[in-house]
Coordinates of C-alpha atoms and ligand atoms in Angstrom, one line a residue:
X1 CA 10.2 11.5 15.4
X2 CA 13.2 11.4 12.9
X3 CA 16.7 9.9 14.2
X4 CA 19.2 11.9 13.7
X5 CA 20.1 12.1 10.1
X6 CA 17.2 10.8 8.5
X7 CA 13.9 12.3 7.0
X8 CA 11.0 11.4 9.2
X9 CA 9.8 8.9 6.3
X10 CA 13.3 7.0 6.6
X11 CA 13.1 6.2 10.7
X12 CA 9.2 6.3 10.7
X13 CA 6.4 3.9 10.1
X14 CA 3.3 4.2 7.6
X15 CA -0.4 3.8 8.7
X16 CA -2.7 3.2 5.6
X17 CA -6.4 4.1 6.4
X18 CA -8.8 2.7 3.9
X19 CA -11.0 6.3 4.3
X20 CA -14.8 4.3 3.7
X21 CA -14.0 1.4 6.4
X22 CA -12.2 3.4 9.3
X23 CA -14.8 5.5 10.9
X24 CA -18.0 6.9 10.1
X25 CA -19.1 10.3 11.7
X26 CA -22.6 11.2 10.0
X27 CA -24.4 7.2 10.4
X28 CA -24.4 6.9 6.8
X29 CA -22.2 3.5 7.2
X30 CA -19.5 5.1 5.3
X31 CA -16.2 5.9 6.7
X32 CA -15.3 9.8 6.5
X33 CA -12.7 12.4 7.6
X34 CA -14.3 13.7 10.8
X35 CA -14.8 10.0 11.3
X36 CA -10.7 9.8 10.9
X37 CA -10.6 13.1 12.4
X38 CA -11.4 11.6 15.8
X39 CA -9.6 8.7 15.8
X40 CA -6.6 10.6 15.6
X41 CA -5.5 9.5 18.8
X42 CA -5.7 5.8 18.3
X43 CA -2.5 6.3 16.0
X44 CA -1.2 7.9 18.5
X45 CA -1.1 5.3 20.9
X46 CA -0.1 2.7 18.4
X47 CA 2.9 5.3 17.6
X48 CA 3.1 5.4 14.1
X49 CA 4.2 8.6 12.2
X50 CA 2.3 9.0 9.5
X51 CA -1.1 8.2 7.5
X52 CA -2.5 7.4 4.4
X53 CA -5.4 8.0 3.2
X54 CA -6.3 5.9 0.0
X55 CA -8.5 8.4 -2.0
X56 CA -10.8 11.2 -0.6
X57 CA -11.1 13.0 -3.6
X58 CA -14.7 13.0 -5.5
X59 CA -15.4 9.9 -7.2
X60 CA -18.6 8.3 -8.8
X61 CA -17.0 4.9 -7.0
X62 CA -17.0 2.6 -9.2
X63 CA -13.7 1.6 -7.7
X64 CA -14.6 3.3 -4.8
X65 CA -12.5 6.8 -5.2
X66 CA -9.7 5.3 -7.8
X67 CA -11.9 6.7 -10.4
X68 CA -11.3 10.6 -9.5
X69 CA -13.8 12.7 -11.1
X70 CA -12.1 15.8 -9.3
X71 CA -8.5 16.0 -8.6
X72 CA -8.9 18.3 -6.3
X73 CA -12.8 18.3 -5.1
X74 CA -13.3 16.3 -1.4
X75 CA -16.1 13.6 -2.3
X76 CA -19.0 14.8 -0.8
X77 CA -19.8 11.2 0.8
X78 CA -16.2 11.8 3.1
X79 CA -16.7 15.6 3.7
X80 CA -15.4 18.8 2.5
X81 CA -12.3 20.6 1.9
X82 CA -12.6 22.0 5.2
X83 CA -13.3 19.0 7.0
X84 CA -9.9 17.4 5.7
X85 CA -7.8 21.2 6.2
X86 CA -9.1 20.4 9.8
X87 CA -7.7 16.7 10.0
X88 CA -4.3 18.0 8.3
X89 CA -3.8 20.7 11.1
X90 CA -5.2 18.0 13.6
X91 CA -2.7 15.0 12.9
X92 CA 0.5 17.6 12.7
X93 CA -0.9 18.8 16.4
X94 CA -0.5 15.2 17.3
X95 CA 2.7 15.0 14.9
X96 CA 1.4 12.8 12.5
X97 CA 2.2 13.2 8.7
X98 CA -0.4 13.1 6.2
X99 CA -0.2 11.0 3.2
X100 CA -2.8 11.0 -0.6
X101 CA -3.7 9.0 -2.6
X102 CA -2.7 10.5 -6.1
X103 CA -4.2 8.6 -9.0
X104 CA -2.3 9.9 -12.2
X105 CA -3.0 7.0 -14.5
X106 CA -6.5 7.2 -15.0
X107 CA -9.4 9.3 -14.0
X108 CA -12.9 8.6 -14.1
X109 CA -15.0 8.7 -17.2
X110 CA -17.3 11.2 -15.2
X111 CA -14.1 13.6 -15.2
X112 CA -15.0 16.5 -17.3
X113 CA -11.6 16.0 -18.9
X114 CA -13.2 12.9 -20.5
X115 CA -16.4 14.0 -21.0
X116 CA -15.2 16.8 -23.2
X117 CA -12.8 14.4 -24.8
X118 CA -15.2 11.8 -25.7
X119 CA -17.2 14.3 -27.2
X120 CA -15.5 14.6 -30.3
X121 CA -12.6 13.8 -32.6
X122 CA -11.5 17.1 -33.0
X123 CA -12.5 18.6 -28.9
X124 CA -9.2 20.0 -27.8
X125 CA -8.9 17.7 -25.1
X126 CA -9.4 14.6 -27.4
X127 CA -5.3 13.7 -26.8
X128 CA -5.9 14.0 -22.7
X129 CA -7.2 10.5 -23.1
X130 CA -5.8 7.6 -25.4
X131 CA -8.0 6.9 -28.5
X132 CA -7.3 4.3 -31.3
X133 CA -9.5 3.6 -34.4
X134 CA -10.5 0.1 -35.0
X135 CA -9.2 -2.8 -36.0
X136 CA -9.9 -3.6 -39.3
X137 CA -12.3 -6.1 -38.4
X138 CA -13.8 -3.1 -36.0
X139 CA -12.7 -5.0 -32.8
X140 CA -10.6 -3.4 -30.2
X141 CA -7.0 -2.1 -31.8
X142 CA -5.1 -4.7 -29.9
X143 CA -5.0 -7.7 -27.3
X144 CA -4.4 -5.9 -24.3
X145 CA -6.5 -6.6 -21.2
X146 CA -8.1 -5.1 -18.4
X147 CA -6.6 -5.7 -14.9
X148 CA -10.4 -6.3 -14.3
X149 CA -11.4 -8.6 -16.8
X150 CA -12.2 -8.4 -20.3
X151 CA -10.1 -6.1 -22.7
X152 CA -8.9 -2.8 -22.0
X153 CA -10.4 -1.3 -24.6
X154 CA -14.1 0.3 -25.0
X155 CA -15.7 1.6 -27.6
X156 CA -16.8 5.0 -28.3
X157 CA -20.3 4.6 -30.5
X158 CA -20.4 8.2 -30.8
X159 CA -17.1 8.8 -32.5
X160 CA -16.5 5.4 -33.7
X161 CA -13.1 4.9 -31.7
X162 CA -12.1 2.9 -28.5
X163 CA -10.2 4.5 -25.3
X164 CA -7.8 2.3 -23.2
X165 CA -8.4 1.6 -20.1
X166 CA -5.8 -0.2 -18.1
X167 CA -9.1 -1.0 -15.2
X168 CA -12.6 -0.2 -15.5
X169 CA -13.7 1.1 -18.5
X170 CA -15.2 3.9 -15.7
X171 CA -11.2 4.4 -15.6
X172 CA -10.2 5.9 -18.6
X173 CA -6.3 6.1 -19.0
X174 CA -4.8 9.7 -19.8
X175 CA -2.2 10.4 -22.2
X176 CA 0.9 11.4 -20.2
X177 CA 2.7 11.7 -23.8
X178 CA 0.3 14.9 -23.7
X179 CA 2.4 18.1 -22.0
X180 CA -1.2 19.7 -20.7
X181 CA -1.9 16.4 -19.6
X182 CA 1.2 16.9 -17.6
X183 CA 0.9 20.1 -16.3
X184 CA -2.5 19.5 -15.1
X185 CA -1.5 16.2 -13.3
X186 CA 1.1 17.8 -11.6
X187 CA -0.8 21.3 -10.7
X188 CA -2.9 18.6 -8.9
X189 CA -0.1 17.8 -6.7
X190 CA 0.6 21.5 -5.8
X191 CA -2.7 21.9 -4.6
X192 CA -2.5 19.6 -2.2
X193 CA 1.1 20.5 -1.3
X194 CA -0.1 23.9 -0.8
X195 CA -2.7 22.6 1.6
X196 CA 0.4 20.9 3.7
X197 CA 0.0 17.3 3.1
X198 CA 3.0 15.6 3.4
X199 CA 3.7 13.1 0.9
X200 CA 1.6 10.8 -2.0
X201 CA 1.3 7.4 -2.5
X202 CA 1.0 7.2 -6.4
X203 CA -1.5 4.6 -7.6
X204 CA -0.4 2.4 -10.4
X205 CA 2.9 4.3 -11.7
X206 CA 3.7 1.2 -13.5
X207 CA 0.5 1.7 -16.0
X208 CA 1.5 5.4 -16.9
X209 CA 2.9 4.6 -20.0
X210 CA 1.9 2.3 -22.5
X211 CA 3.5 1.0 -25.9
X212 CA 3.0 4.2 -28.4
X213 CA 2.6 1.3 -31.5
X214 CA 0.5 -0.6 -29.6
X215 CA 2.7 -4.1 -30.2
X216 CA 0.2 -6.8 -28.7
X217 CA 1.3 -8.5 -25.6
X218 CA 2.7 -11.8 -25.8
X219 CA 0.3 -14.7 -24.7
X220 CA 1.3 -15.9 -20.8
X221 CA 2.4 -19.8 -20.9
X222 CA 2.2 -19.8 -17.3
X223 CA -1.4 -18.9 -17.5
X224 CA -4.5 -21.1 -16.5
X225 CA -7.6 -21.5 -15.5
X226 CA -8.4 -19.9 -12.0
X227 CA -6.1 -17.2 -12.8
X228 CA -6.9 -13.6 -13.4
X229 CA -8.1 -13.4 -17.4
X230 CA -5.7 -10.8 -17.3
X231 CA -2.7 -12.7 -17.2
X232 CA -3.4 -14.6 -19.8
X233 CA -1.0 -12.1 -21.4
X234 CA 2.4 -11.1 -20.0
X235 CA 2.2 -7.0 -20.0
X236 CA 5.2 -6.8 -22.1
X237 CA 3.8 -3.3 -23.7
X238 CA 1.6 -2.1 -21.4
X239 CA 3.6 -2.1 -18.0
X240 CA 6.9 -0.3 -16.6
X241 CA 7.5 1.5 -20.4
X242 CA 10.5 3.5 -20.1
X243 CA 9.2 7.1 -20.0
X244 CA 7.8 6.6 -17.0
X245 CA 10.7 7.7 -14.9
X246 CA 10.7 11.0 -16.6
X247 CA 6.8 11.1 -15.6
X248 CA 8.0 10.6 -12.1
X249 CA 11.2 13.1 -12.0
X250 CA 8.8 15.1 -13.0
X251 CA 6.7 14.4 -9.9
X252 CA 9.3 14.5 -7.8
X253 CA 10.8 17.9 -8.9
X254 CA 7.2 19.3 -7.7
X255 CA 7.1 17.9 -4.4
X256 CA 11.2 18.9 -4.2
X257 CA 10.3 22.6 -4.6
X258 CA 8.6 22.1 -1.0
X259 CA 9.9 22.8 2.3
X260 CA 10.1 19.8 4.9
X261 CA 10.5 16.4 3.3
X262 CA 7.2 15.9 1.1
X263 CA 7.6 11.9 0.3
X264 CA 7.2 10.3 -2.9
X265 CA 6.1 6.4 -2.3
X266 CA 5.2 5.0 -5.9
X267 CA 2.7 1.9 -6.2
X268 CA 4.7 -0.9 -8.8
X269 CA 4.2 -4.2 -8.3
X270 CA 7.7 -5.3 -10.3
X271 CA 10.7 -7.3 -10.1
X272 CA 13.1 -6.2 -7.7
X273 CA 15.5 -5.4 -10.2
X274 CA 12.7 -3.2 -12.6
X275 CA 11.3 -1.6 -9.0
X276 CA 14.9 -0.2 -8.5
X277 CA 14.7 2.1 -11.3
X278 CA 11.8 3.4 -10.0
X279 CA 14.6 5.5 -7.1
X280 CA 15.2 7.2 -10.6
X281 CA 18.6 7.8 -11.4
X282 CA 20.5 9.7 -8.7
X283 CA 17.7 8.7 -6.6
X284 CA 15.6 11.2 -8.6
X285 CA 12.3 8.9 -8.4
X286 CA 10.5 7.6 -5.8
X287 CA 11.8 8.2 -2.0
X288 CA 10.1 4.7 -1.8
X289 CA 9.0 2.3 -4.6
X290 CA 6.9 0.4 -2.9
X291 CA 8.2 -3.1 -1.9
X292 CA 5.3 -6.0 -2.2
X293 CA 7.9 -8.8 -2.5
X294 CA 6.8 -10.2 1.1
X295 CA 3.5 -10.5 0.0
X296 CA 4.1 -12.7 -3.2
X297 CA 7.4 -15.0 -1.2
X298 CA 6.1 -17.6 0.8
X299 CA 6.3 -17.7 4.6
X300 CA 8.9 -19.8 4.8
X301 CA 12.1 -18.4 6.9
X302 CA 15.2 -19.9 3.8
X303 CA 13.0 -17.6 1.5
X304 CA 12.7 -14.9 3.4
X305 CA 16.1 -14.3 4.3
X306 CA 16.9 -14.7 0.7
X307 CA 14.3 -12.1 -0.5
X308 CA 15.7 -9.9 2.3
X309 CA 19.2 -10.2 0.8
X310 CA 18.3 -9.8 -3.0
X311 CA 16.4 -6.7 -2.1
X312 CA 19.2 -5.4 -0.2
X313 CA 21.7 -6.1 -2.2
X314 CA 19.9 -4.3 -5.5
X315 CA 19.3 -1.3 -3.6
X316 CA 20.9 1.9 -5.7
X317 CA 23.3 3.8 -3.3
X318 CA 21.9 5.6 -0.9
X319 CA 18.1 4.2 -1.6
X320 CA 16.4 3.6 1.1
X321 CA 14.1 0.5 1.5
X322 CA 10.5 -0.1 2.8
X323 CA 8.5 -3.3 3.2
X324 CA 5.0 -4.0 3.0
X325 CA 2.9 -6.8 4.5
X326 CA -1.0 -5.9 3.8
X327 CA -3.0 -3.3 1.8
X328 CA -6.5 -3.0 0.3
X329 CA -5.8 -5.1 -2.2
X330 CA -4.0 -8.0 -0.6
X331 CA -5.5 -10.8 2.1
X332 CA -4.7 -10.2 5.2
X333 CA -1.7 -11.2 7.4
X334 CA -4.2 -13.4 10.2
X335 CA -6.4 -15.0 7.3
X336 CA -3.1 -15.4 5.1
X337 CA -0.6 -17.4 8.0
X338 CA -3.0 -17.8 10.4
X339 CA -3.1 -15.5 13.9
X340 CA -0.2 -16.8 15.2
X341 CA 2.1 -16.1 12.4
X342 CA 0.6 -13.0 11.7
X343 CA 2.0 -12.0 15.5
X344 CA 5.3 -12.8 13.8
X345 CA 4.7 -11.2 10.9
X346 CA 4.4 -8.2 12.5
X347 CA 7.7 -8.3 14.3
X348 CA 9.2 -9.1 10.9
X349 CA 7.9 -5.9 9.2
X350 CA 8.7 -3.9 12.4
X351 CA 12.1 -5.4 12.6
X352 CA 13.3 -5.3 9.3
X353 CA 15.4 -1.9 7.8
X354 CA 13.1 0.1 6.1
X355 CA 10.4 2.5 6.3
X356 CA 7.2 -0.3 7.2
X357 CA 4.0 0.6 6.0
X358 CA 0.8 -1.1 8.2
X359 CA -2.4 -1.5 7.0
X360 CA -5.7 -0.5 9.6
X361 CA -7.1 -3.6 10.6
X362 CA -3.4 -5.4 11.3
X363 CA -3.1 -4.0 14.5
X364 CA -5.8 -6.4 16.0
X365 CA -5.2 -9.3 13.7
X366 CA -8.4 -8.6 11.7
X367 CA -9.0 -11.5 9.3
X368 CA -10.5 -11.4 5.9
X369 CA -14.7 -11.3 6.0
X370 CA -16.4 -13.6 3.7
X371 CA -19.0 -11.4 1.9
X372 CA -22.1 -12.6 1.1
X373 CA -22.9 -12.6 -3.1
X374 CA -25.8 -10.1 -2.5
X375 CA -23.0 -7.5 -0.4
X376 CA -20.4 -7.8 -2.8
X377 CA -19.0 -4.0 -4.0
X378 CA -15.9 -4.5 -5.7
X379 CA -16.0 -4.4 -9.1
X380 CA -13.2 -6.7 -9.9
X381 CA -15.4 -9.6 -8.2
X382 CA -18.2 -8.4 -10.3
X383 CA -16.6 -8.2 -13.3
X384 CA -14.8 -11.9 -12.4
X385 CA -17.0 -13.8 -9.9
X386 CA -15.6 -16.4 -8.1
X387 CA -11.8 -16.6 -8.6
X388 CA -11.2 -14.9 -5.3
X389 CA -9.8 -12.1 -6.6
X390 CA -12.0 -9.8 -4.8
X391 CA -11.2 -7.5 -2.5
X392 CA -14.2 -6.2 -0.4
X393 CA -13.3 -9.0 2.4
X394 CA -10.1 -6.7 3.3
X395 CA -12.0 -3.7 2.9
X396 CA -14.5 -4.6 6.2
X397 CA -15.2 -1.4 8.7
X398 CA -13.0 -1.4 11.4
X399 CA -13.5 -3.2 14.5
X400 CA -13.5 -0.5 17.1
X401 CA -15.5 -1.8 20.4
X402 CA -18.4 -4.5 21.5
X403 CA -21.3 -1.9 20.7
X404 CA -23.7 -1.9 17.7
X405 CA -21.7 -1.5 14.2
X406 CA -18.8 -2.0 16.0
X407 CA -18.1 1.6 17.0
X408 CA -17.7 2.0 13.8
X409 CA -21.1 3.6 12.5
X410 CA -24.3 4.3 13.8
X411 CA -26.1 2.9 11.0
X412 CA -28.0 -0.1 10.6
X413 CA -25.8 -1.6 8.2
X414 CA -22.2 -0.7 7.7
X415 CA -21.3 -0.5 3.6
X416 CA -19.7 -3.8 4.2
X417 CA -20.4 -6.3 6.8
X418 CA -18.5 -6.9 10.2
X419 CA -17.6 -10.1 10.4
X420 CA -18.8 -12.9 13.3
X421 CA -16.1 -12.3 15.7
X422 CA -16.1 -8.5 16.3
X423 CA -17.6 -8.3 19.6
X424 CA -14.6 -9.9 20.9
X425 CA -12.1 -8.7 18.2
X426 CA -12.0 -5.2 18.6
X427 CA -9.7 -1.8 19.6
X428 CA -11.4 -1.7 23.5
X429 CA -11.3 -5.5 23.8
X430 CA -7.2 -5.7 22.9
X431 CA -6.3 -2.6 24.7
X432 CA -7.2 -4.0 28.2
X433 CA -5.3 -6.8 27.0
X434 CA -1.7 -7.4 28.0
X435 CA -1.0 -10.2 25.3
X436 CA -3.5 -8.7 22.4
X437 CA -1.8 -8.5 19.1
X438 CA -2.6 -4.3 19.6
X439 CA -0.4 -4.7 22.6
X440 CA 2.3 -6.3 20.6
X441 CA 2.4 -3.6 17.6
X442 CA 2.2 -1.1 20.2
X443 CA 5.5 -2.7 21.9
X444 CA 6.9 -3.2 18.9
X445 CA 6.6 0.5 17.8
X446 CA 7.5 1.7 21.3
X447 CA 11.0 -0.7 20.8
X448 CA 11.5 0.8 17.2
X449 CA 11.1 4.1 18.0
X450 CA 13.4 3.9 21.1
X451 CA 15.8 1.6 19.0
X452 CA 17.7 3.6 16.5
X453 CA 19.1 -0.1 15.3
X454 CA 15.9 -0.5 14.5
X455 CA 14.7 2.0 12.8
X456 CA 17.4 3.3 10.8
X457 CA 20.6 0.9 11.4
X458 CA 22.5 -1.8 9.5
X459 CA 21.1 -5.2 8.6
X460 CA 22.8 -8.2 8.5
X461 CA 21.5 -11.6 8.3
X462 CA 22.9 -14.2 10.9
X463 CA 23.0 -17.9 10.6
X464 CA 21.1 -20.3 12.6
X465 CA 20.9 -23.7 12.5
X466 CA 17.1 -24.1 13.3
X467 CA 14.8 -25.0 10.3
X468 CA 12.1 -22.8 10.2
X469 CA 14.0 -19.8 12.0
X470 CA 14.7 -16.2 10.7
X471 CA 17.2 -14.6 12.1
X472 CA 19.2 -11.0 11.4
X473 CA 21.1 -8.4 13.3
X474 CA 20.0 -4.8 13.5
X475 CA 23.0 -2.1 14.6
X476 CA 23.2 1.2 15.0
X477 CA 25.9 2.6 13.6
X478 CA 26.5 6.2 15.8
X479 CA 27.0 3.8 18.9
X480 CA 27.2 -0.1 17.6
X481 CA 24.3 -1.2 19.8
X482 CA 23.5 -4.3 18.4
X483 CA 19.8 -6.4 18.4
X484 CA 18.8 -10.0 16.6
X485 CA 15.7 -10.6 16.2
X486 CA 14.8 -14.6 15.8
X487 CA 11.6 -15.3 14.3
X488 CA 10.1 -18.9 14.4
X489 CA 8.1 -19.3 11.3
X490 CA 7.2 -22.9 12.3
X491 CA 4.8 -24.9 14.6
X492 CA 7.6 -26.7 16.8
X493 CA 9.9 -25.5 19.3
X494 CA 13.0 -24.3 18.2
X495 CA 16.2 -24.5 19.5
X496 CA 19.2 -22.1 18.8
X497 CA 22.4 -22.8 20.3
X498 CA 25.3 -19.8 20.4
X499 CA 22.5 -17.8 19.4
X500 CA 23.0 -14.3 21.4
X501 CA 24.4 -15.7 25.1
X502 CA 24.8 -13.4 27.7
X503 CA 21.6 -11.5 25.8
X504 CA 18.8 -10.0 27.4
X505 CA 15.4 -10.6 25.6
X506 CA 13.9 -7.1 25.0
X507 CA 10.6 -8.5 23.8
X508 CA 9.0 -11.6 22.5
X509 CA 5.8 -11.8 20.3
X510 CA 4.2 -14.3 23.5
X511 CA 4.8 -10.8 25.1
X512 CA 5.5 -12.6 28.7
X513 CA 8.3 -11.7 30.9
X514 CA 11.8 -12.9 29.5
X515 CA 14.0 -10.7 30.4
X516 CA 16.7 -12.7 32.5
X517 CA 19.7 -13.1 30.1
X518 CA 20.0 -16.0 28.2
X519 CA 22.2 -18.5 29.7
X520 CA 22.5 -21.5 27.8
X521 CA 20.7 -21.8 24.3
X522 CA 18.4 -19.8 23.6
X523 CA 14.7 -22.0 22.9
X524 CA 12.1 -20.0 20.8
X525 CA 8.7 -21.3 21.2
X526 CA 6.3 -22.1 17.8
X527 CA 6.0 -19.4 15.9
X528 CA 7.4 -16.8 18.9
X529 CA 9.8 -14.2 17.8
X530 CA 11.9 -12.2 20.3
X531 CA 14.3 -9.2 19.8
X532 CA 17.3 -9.3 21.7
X533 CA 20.2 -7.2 23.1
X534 CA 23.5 -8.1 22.6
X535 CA 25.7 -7.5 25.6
X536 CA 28.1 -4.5 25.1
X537 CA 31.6 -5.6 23.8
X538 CA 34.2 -5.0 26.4
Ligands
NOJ1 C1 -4.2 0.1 -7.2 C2 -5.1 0.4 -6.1 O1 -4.5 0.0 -4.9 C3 -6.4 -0.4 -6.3 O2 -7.2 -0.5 -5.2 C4 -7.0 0.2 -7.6 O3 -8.2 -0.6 -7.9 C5 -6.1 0.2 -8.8 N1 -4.8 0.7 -8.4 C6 -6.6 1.1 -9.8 O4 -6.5 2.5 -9.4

């Protein structure tokens, strides 16, 4: 529900559902939208506000749906357009908001848009796509490389000339410099507008644009062994180009012309001050570029509260900010800080101002599941074995319940395995459980929703003399109710004197009864973070 004031995507809070992994209907060990469909009510209970879908649309998955061979097709292995008209009307019932996937950088090179570009020189959609001749020496035209490995170029026997390819080369990039190419991309969005989902998350926006004289990218000093081959370069002309933000105005005009707040959350992992351009000027962008900054600081509290300041401090006027803590692509929170710290981790990204946006799987402190070489699906790990930037050990099913595949599927073998702990790690397991880490988002979602200081009031950092602590004031500013939250990132006990006296604690991470007020100082135990009301000035 939206405080008073502010679009539901300002006060509310983003679930991401990885559409393979979260429930499978039909036993095929696949995630799919009835599967989605009926756990409808499991988002409910946690109290979020909106979902996510990461793609739905049909794929030949060799990045499993963000290689779209139909913008606006449903792939056949998570149901039909019906099927997902049926979840849309279902989660607004419940009041849930729908968000998709859009994917305007690159299609798949199953797309017929490619196939009828590849075809020839001169086929009329040759400029959908970008096509260079060869170097002289009949190499690729330049240095740049694939975020998966290997260059980003691939070349085309047939007509003698390479595409670009800022992923797979089963990801072919199109030209946005091309107007039909344009046009196209955003008639795509229409569609689904039409069909009343509420918002996009827009894959890679930072690739849309790359360097029309194809300038090589300088070589990476920082770079060495063990890290991605695709940083051996720094992505000086192939990232964050400039015409982007017209790309994205663009975008956002579309979704504009739509009643009820249709969100805009753009994917660019950037610098805080190159992400700010991506509000667009007069906050003509993005409603929110996403913000990965918590996932790349370390977990130490002096840094936090620093990156908390920068980003605050850069945000445009009137820009509203949004944190992440886990996605798809990123390790998760329990296998990242370990399970205690992911407990406050969770009351960080709950806590902090901004639209939060949690990833399925967080809510019971799901850890990352080794996979076994001959399991292994992603095709970055494929392509670059062994450097641990894979991704298919965040990608496991969901851990529903104690019975066979989890209550996940009904098949033999989900598409990627459950890991060794999920009989007792599971939905059913933590709900009966008054100190699960389910109970704890669920409190903490209950607190933020009830909280207007929390979810849409001022944030100010406060000073505590406790290493290891992070601590910051949330107020609302219709009645200047004030909370602090105090988050032990450390092992030890912690004690903060003049801390919040005379507060009451409304919940700590432990999740055990401390709600006498606090008399003397106020001791936080390792890594225990509690939210607290300040008493009413007189
Ligand atoms: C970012 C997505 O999150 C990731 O999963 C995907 O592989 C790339 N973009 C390419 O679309």
């Amino acid at each position: 529900m939206a405080a008073k004031g502010y679009a539901w995507w300002q006060s509310g809070v983003i679930y991401q559902v990885y559409p393979r992994s979260f429930q499978d209907s039909n036993a095929d060990g696949v995630g799919d939208l009835l599967g989605i469909l009926a756990r409808l009510d499991h988002l409910v209970a946690l109290g979020v506000d909106a979902v996510w879908i990461s793609p739905i649309t049909a794929s030949p998955m060799a990045d499993f749906g963000y290689d779209v061979a139909d913008y606006t097709g449903i792939d056949p292995a998570f149901g039909t357009l019906a099927n997902f008209d049926r979840l849309v009307a279902a989660a607004h019932v419940r009041g849930l908001r729908v968000i998709l996937d859009y994917v305007p950088n690159h299609s798949s090179d199953r797309h017929p848009w490619f196939l009828e570009s590849r075809a020839s020189r001169s086929s009329a959609r040759r400029d959908w796509y970008i096509w260079r001749d060869p170097a002289p020496d009949g190499g690729p035209p330049n240095n740049w490389l694939s975020e998966f490995g290997g260059p980003a170029w691939t070349l085309d026997q047939a007509t003698g000339q390479y595409w670009y390819h800022a992923y797979l080369p089963e990801q072919p990039d199109l030209n946005w410099r091309n107007p039909q190419v344009q046009d196209a991309m955003l008639e795509v969005l229409r569609f689904w507008l039409d069909r009343g989902v509420d918002g996009f998350r827009v894959d890679a926006i930072h690739h849309l644009f790359e360097d029309e004289g194809l300038r090589d990218n300088p070589p990476n000093p920082d770079w060495r062994p063990g890290l991605s081959p695709a940083r051996r370069v720094i992505r000086a002309y192939t990232m964050d180009q400039a015409e982007v933000h017209e790309a994205i105005a663009a975008m956002r005009r579309v979704a504009d012309a739509y009643p009820g707040e249709r969100v805009l959350i753009g994917e660019a992992y950037l610098p805080i001050d190159r992400l700010m351009a991506y509000y667009g000027a007069g906050l003509t962008g993005f409603h929110l570029p996403f913000n990965f900054h918590l996932l790349s600081t370390p977990w130490d509290a002096r840094a936090i509260a620093a990156l908390v300041e920068r980003y605050e401090a850069a945000l445009p006027q009137g820009a509203w900010p949004n944190w992440v803590l886990g996605n798809h692509d990123r390790s998760r929170l329990a296998s990242r800080l370990g399970p205690a710290q992911a407990r406050v981790a969770a009351m960080l990204l709950l806590t902090l101002r901004g639209t939060p946006t949690i990833y399925q799987g967080e809510e019971i402190g799901m850890t990352d599941v080794p996979i076994p070489p001959d399991r292994v699906q992603d095709p970055w790990e494929r392509r670059v074995p062994g450097l641990g930037v894979g991704r298919d050990p965040v990608r496991t099913p969901m851990q529903w319940d104690a019975g066979a595949g989890a209550g996940f599927t009904g098949a033999v073998e989900p598409w990627l395995p459950l890991p060794r702990d999920w009989r007792s790690v599971n939905v059913a397991a933590q709900e009966g459980d008054a100190s699960s880490v389910l109970t704890l988002y669920r409190a903490l979602l209950r607190l933020r929703r009830a909280e207007p200081a929390l979810s849409v009031g001022a944030y100010a950092s406060v000073a505590v003399d406790a290493p290891d602590v992070l601590a910051y004031e949330r107020r609302d500013e219709a009645t200047g109710r004030r909370l602090r939250i105090a988050l032990n990132l450390g092992d030890g006990q912690r004690v903060l004197p003049g801390f919040a006296l005379g507060a009451r604690i409304l919940l700590s991470s432990y999740l055990d009864d401390r709600s006498s007020s606090i008399q003397g100082a106020i001791a936080l135990r390792p890594a225990e973070g509690v939210v607290v009301e300040l008493p009413v000035k007189a």
